[in-house]
PDB file of C-alpha atoms and ligand atoms in Angstrom:
ATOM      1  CA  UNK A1498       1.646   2.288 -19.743  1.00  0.00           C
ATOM      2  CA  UNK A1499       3.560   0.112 -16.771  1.00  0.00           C
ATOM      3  CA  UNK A1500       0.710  -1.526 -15.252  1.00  0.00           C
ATOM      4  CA  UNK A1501       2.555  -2.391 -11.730  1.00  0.00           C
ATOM      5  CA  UNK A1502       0.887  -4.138  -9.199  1.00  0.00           C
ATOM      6  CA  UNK A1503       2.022  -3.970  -5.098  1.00  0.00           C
ATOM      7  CA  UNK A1504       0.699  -6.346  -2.777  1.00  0.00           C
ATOM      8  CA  UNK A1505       1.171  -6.051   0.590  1.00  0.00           C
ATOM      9  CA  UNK A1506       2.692  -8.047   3.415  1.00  0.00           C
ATOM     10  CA  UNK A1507       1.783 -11.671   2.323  1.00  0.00           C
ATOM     11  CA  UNK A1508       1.298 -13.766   5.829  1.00  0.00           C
ATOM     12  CA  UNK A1509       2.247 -17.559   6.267  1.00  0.00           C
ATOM     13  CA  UNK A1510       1.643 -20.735   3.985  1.00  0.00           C
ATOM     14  CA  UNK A1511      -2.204 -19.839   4.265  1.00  0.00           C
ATOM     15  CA  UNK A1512      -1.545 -16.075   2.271  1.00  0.00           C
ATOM     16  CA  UNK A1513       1.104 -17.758  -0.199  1.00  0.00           C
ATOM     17  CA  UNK A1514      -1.328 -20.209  -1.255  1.00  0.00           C
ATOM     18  CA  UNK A1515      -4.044 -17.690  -1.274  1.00  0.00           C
ATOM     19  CA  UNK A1516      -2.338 -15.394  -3.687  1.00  0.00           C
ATOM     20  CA  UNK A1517      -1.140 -18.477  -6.029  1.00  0.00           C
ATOM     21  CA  UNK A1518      -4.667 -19.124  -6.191  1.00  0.00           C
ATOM     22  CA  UNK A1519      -5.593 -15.980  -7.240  1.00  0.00           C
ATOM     23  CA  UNK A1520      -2.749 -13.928  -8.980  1.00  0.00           C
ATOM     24  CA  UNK A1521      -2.665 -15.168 -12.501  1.00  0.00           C
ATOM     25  CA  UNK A1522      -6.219 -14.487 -13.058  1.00  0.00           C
ATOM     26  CA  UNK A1523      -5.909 -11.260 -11.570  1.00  0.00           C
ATOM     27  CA  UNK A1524      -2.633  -9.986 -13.891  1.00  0.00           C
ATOM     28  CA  UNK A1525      -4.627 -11.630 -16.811  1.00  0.00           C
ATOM     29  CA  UNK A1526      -7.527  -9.982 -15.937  1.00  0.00           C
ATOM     30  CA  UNK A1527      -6.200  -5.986 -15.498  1.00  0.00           C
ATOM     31  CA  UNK A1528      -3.390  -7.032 -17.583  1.00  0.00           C
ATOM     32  CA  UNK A1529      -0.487  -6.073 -15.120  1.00  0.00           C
ATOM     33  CA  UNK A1530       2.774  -5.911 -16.292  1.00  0.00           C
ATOM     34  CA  UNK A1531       5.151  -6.175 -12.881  1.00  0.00           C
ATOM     35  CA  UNK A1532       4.337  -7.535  -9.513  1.00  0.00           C
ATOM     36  CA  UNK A1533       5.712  -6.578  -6.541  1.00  0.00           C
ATOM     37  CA  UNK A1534       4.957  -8.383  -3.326  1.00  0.00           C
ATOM     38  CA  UNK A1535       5.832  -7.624   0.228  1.00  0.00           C
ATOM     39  CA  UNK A1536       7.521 -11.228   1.495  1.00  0.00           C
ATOM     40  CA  UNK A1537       8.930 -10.641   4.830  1.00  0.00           C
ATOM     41  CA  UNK A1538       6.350 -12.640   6.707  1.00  0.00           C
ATOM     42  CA  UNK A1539       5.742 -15.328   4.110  1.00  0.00           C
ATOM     43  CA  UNK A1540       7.647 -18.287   5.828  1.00  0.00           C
ATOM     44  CA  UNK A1541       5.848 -20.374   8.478  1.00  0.00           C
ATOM     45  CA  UNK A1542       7.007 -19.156  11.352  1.00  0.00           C
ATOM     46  CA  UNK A1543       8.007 -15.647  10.775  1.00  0.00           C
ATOM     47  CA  UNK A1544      10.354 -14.228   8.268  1.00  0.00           C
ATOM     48  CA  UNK A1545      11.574 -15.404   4.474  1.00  0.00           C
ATOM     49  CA  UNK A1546      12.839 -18.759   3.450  1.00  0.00           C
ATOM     50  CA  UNK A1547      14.252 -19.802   0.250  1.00  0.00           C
ATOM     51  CA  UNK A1548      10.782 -21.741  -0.145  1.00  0.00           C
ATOM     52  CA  UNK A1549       8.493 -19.479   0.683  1.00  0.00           C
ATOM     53  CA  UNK A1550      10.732 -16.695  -0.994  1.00  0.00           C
ATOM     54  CA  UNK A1551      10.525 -19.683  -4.011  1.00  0.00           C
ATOM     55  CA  UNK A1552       6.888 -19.736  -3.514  1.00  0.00           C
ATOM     56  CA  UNK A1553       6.173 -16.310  -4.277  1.00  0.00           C
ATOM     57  CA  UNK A1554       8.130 -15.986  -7.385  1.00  0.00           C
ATOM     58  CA  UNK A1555       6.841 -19.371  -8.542  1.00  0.00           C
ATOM     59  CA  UNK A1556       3.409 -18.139  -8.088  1.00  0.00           C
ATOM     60  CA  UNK A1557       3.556 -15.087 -10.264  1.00  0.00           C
ATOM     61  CA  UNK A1558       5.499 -12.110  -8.264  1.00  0.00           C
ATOM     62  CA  UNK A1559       8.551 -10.519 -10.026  1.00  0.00           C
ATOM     63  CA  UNK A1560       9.905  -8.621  -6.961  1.00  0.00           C
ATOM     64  CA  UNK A1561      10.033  -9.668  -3.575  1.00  0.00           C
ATOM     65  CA  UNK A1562      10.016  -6.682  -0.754  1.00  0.00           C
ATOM     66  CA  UNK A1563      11.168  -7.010   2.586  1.00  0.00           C
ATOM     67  CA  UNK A1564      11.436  -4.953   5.686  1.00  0.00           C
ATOM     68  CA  UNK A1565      11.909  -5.606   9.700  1.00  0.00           C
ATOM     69  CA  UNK A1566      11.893  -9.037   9.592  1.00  0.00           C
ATOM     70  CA  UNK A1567      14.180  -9.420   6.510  1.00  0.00           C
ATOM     71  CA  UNK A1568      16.894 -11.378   8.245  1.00  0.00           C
ATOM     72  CA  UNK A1569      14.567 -13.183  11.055  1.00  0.00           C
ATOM     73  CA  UNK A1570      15.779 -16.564   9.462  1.00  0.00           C
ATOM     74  CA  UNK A1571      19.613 -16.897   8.225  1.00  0.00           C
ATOM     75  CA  UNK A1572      18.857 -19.878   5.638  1.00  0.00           C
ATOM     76  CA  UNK A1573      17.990 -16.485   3.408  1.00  0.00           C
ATOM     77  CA  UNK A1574      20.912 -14.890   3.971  1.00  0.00           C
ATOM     78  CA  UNK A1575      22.439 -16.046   0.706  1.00  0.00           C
ATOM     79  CA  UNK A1576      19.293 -16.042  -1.511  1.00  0.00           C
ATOM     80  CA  UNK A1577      19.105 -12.293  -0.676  1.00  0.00           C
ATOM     81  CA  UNK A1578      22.555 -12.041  -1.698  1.00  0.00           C
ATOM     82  CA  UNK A1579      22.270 -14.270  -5.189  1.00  0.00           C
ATOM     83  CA  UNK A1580      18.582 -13.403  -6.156  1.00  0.00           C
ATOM     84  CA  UNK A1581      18.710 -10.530  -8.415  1.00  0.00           C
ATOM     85  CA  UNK A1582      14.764  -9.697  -7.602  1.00  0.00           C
ATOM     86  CA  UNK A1583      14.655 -10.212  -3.611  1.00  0.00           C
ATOM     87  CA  UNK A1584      15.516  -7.045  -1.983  1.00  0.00           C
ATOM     88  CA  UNK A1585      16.230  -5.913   1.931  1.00  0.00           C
ATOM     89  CA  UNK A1586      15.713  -2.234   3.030  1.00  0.00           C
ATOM     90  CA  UNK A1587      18.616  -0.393   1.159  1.00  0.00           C
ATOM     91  CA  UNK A1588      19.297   1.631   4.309  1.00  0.00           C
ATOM     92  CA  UNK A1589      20.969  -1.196   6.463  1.00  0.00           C
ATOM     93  CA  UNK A1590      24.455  -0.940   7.029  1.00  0.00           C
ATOM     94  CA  UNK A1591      26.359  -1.350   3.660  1.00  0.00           C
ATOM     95  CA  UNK A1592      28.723  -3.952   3.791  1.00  0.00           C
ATOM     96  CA  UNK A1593      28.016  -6.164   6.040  1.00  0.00           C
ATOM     97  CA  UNK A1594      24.147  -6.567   5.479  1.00  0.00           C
ATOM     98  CA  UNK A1595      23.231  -9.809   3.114  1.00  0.00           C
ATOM     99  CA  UNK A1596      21.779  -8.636  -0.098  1.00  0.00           C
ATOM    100  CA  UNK A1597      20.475  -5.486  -1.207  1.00  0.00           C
ATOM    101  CA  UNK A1598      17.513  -2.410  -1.181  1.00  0.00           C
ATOM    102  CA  UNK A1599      17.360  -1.651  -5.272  1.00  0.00           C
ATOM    103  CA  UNK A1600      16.847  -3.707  -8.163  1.00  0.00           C
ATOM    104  CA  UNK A1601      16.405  -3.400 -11.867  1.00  0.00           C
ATOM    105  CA  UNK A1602      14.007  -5.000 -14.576  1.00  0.00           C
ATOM    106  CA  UNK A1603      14.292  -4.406 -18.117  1.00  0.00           C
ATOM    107  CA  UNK A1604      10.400  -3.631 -19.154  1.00  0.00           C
ATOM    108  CA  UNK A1605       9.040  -2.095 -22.696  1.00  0.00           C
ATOM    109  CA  UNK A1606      12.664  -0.858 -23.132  1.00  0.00           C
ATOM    110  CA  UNK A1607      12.565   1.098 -19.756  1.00  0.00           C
ATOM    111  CA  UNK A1608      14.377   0.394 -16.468  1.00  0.00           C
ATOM    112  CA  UNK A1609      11.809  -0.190 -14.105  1.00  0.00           C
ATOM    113  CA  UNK A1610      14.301   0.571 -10.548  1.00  0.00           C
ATOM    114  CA  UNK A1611      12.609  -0.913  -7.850  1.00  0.00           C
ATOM    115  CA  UNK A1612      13.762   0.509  -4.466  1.00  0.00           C
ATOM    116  CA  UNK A1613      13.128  -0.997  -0.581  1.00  0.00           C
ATOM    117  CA  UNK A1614      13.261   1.693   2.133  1.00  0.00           C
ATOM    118  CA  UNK A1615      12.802   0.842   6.107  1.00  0.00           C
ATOM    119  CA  UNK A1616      11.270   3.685   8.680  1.00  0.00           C
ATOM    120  CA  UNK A1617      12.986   4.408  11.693  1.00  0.00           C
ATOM    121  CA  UNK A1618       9.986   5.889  13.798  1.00  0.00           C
ATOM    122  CA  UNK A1619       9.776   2.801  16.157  1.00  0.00           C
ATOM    123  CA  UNK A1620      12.166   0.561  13.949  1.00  0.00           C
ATOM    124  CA  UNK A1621      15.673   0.402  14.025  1.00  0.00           C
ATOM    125  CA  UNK A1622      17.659   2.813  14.100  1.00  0.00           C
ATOM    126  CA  UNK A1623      19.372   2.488  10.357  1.00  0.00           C
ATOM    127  CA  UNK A1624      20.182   5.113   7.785  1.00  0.00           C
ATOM    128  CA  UNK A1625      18.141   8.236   7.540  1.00  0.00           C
ATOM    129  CA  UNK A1626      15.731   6.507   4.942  1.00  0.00           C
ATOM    130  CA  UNK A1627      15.161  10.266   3.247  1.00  0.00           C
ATOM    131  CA  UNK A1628      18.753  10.728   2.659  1.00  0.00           C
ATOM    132  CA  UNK A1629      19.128   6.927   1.710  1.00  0.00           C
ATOM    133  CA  UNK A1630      16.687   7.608  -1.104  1.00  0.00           C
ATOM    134  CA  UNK A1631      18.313  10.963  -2.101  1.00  0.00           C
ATOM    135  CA  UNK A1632      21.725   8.765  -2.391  1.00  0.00           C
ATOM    136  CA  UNK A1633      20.250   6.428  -4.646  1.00  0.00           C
ATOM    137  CA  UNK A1634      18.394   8.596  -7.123  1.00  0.00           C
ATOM    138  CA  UNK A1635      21.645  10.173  -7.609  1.00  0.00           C
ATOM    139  CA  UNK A1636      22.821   6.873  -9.741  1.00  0.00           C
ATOM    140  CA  UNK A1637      18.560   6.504 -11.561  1.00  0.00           C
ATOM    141  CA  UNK A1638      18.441   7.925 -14.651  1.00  0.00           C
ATOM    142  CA  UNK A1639      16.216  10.665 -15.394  1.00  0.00           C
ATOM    143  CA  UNK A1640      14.452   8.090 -17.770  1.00  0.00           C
ATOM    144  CA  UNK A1641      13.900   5.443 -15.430  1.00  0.00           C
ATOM    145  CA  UNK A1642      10.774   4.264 -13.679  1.00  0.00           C
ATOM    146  CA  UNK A1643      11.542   4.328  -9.835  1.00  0.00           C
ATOM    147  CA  UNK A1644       8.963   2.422  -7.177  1.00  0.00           C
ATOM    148  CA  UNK A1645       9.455   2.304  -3.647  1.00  0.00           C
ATOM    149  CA  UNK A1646       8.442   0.209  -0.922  1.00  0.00           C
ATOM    150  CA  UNK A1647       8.716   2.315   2.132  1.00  0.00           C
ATOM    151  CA  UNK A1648       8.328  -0.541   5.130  1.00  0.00           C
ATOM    152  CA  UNK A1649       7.294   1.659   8.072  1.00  0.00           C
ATOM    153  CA  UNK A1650       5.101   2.034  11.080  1.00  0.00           C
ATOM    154  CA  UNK A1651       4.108   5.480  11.007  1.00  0.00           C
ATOM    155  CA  UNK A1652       1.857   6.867   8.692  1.00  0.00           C
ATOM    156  CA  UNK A1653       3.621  10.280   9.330  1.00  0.00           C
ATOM    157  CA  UNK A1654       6.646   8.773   8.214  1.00  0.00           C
ATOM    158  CA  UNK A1655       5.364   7.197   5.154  1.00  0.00           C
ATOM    159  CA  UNK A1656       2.851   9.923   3.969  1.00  0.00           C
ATOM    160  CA  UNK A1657       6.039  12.570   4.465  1.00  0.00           C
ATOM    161  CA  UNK A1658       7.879   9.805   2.329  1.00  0.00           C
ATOM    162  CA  UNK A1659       5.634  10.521  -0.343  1.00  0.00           C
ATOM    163  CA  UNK A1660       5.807  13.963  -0.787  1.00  0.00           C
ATOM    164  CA  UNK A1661       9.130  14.160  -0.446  1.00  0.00           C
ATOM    165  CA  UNK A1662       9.424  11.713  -3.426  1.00  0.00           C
ATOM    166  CA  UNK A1663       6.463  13.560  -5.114  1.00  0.00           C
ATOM    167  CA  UNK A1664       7.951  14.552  -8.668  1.00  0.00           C
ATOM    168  CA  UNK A1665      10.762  12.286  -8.295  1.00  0.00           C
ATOM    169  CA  UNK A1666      10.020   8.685  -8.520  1.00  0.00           C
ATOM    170  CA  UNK A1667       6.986   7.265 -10.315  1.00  0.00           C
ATOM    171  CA  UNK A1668       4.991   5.433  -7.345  1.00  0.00           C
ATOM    172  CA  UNK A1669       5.604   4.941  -3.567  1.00  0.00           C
ATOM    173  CA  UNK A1670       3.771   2.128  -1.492  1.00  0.00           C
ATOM    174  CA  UNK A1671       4.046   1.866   2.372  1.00  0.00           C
ATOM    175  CA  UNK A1672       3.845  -1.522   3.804  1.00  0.00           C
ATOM    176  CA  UNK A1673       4.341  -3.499   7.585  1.00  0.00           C
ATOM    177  CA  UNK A1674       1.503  -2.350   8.921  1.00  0.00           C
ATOM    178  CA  UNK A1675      -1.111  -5.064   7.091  1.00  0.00           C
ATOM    179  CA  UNK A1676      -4.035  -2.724   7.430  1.00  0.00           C
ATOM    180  CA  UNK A1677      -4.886  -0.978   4.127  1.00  0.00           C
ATOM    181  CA  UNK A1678      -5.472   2.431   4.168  1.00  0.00           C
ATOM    182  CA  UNK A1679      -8.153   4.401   1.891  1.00  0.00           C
ATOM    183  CA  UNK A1680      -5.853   7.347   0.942  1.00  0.00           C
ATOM    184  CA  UNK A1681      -4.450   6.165  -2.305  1.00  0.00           C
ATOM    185  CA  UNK A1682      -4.070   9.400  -4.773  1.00  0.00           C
ATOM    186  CA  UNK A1683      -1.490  10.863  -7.368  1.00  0.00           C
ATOM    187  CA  UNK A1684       0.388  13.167  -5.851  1.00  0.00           C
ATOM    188  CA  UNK A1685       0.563  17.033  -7.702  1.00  0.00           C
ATOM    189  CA  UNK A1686       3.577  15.955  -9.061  1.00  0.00           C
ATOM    190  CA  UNK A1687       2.063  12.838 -10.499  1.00  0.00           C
ATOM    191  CA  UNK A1688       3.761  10.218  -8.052  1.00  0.00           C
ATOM    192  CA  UNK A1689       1.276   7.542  -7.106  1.00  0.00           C
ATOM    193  CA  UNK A1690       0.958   6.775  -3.398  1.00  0.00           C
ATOM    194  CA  UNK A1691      -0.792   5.009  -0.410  1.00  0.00           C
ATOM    195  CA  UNK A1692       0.116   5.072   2.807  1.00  0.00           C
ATOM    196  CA  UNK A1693      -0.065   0.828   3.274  1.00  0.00           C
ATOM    197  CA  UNK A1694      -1.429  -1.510   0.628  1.00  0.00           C
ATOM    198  CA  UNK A1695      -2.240  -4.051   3.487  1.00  0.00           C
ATOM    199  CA  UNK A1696      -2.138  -7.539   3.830  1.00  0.00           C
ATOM    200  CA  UNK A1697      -2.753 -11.136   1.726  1.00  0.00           C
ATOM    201  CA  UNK A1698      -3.873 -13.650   4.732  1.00  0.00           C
ATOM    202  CA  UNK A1699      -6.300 -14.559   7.134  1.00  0.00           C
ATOM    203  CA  UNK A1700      -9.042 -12.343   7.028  1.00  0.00           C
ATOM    204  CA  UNK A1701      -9.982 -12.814  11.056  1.00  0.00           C
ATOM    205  CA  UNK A1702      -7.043 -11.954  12.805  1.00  0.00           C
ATOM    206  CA  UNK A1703      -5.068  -9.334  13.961  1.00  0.00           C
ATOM    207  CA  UNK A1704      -1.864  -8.421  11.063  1.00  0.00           C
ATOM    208  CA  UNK A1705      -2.487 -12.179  10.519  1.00  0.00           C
ATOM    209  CA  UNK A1706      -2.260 -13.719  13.815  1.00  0.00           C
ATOM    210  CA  UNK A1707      -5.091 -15.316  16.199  1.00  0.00           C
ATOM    211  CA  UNK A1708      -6.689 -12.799  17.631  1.00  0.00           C
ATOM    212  CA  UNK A1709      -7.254 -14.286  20.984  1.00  0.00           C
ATOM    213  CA  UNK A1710      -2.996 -14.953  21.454  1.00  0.00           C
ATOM    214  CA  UNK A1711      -2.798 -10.974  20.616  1.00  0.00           C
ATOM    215  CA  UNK A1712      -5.046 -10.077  23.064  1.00  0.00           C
ATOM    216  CA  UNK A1713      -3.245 -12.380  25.959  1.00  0.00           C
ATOM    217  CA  UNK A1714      -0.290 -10.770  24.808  1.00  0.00           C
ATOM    218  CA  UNK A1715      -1.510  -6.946  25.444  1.00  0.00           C
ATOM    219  CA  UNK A1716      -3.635  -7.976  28.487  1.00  0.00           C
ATOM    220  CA  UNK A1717      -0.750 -10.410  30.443  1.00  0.00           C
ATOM    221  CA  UNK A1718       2.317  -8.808  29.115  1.00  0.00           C
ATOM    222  CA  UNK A1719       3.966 -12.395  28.824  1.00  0.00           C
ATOM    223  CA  UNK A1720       5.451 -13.927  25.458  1.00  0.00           C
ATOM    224  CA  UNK A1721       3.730 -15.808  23.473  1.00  0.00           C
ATOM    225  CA  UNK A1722       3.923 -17.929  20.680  1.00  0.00           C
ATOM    226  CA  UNK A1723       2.351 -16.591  17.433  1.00  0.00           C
ATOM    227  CA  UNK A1724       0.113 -18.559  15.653  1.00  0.00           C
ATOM    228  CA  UNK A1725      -1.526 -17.349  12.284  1.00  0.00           C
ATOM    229  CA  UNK A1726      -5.222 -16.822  11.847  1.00  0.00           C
ATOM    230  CA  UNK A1727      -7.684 -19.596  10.235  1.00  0.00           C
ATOM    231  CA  UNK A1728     -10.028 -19.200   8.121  1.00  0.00           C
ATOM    232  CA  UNK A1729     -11.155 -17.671   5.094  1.00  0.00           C
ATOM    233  CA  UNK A1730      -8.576 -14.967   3.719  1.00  0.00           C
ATOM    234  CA  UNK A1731      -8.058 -11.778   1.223  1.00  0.00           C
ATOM    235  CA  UNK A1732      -5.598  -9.975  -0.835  1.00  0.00           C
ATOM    236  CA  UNK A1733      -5.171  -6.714  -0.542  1.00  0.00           C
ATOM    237  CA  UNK A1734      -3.188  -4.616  -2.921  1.00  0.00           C
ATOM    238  CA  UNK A1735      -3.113  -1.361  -5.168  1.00  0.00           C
ATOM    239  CA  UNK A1736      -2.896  -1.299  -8.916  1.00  0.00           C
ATOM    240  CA  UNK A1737      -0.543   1.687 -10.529  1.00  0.00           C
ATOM    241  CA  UNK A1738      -0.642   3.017 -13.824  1.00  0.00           C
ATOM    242  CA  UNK A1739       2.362   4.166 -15.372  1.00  0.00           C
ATOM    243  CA  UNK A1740       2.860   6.289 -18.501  1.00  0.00           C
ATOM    244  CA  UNK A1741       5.537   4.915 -19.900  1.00  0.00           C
ATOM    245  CA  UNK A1742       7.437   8.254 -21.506  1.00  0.00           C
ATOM    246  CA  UNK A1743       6.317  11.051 -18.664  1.00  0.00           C
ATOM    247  CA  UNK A1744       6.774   7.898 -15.943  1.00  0.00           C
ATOM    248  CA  UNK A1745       4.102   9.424 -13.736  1.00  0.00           C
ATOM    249  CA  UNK A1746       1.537   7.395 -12.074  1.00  0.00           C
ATOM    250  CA  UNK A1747      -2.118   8.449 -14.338  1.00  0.00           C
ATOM    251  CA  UNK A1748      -3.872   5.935 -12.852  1.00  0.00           C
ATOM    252  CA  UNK A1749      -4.317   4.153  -8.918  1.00  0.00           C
ATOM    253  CA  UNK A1750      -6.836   1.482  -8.051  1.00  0.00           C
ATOM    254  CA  UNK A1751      -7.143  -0.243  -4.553  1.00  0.00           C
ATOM    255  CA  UNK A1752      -8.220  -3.844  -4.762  1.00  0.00           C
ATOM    256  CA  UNK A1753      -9.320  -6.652  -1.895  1.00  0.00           C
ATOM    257  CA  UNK A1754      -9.580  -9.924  -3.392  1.00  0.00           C
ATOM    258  CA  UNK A1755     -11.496 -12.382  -1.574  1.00  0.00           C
TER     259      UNK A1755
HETATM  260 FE1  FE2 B 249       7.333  -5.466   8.869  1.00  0.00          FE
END
């Protein structure tokens, strides 16, 4: 088995630093083989840096996942394009998008493909992200393990995601919307799946911000600056099992680290 491990969205300095604290224990402990780790809001601020991008990969993850705010800060622009393991939502415009959606690790003489996908139910408007996938399956081999990150908002979107993939890739994982949802299952045609894995930051706040400059924003319709949440914070992220010669998922495991 391909023990693969997603986490979701990981939020400022305060969820980097909570996930170096806690990840090599954690892939010691269920002995995981692959990490993948939603980065897109891992930079003070907003977005990816080279450091916090750095960070991540320093601190145990093998494949950084991005999404919406993939290209919020331009000082990535080139480390999406040089980093082999950093990925952008494959269904941007080809060509003149910075970096790109798939990747490929070398794992217990497997290709392990890992694939980023972006909704466009209240996203942008890019590629159809079901024909996007359709495109690049056509270049997998039948042999190789296939994982997607499907960065959405919809849970329509992303639970349609994963039947449509149902058979055809070995696990899909929705992430962006840094609430974990309780519907993690193997799919009939033994394709792991959850809807979101959730978040790795501050555990009061609201996707990771203060909850108090959330609520100005929806109650006084001005902009505000975000700020990210203090305090204590968790980890949230789902555990697949992967046979290694049928590449279905035979295992799924939710887990919240605090
Ligand atoms: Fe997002």
């Amino acid at each position: 088995c391909i023990r693969d491990r997603a986490i979701g969205d990981v939020v400022g300095k305060a969820g980097c630093e909570f996930l170096r604290s806690k990840l090599p224990q954690i892939k010691k402990d269920y002995d995981i083989d692959l990490v993948i780790a939603n980065g897109e809001n891992s930079a003070e601020g907003n977005g990816i840096t080279p450091h916090s991008a750095n960070f991540l990969f320093s601190s145990g993850v093998d494949v950084i996942t991005t999404g919406n705010h993939a290209f919020r800060r331009k000082e990535i622009y080139n480390y999406l394009s040089d980093n082999e393991y950093i990925l952008r939502p494959a269904n941007y415009p080809e060509g003149s998008t910075p970096g790109k959606g798939v990747c490929k690790i070398d794992m217990l003489k497997r290709n392990v493909i890992i694939v980023n996908l972006l909704g466009t139910i209240y996203m942008e408007s890019l590629d159809n992200p079901l024909e996007k996938i359709d495109e690049i399956l056509k270049h997998v081999s039948e042999n190789d393990i296939v994982i997607v990150d499907f960065h959405a908002e919809t849970t329509s979107e992303k639970r349609a995601m994963g039947f449509y993939l149902d058979g055809k890739v070995s696990a899909v994982f929705g992430t962006h919307t840094h609430v974990m949802t309780a519907d993690e299952s193997i799919l009939k045609n033994g394709t792991g799946y959850i809807t979101d894995v959730g978040m790795t930051g501050p555990i009061n706040s609201v996707l990771g911000i203060k909850p108090e400059i959330i609520i100005k924003k929806l109650k006084e319709k001005m902009p505000v600056k975000f700020e990210y949440g203090e305090g204590a914070c968790k980890m949230e992220c789902v555990l697949f099992d992967i046979d290694l010669h049928t590449r279905k998922t035979v295992g799924i495991k939710r887990l919240i680290i605090t």
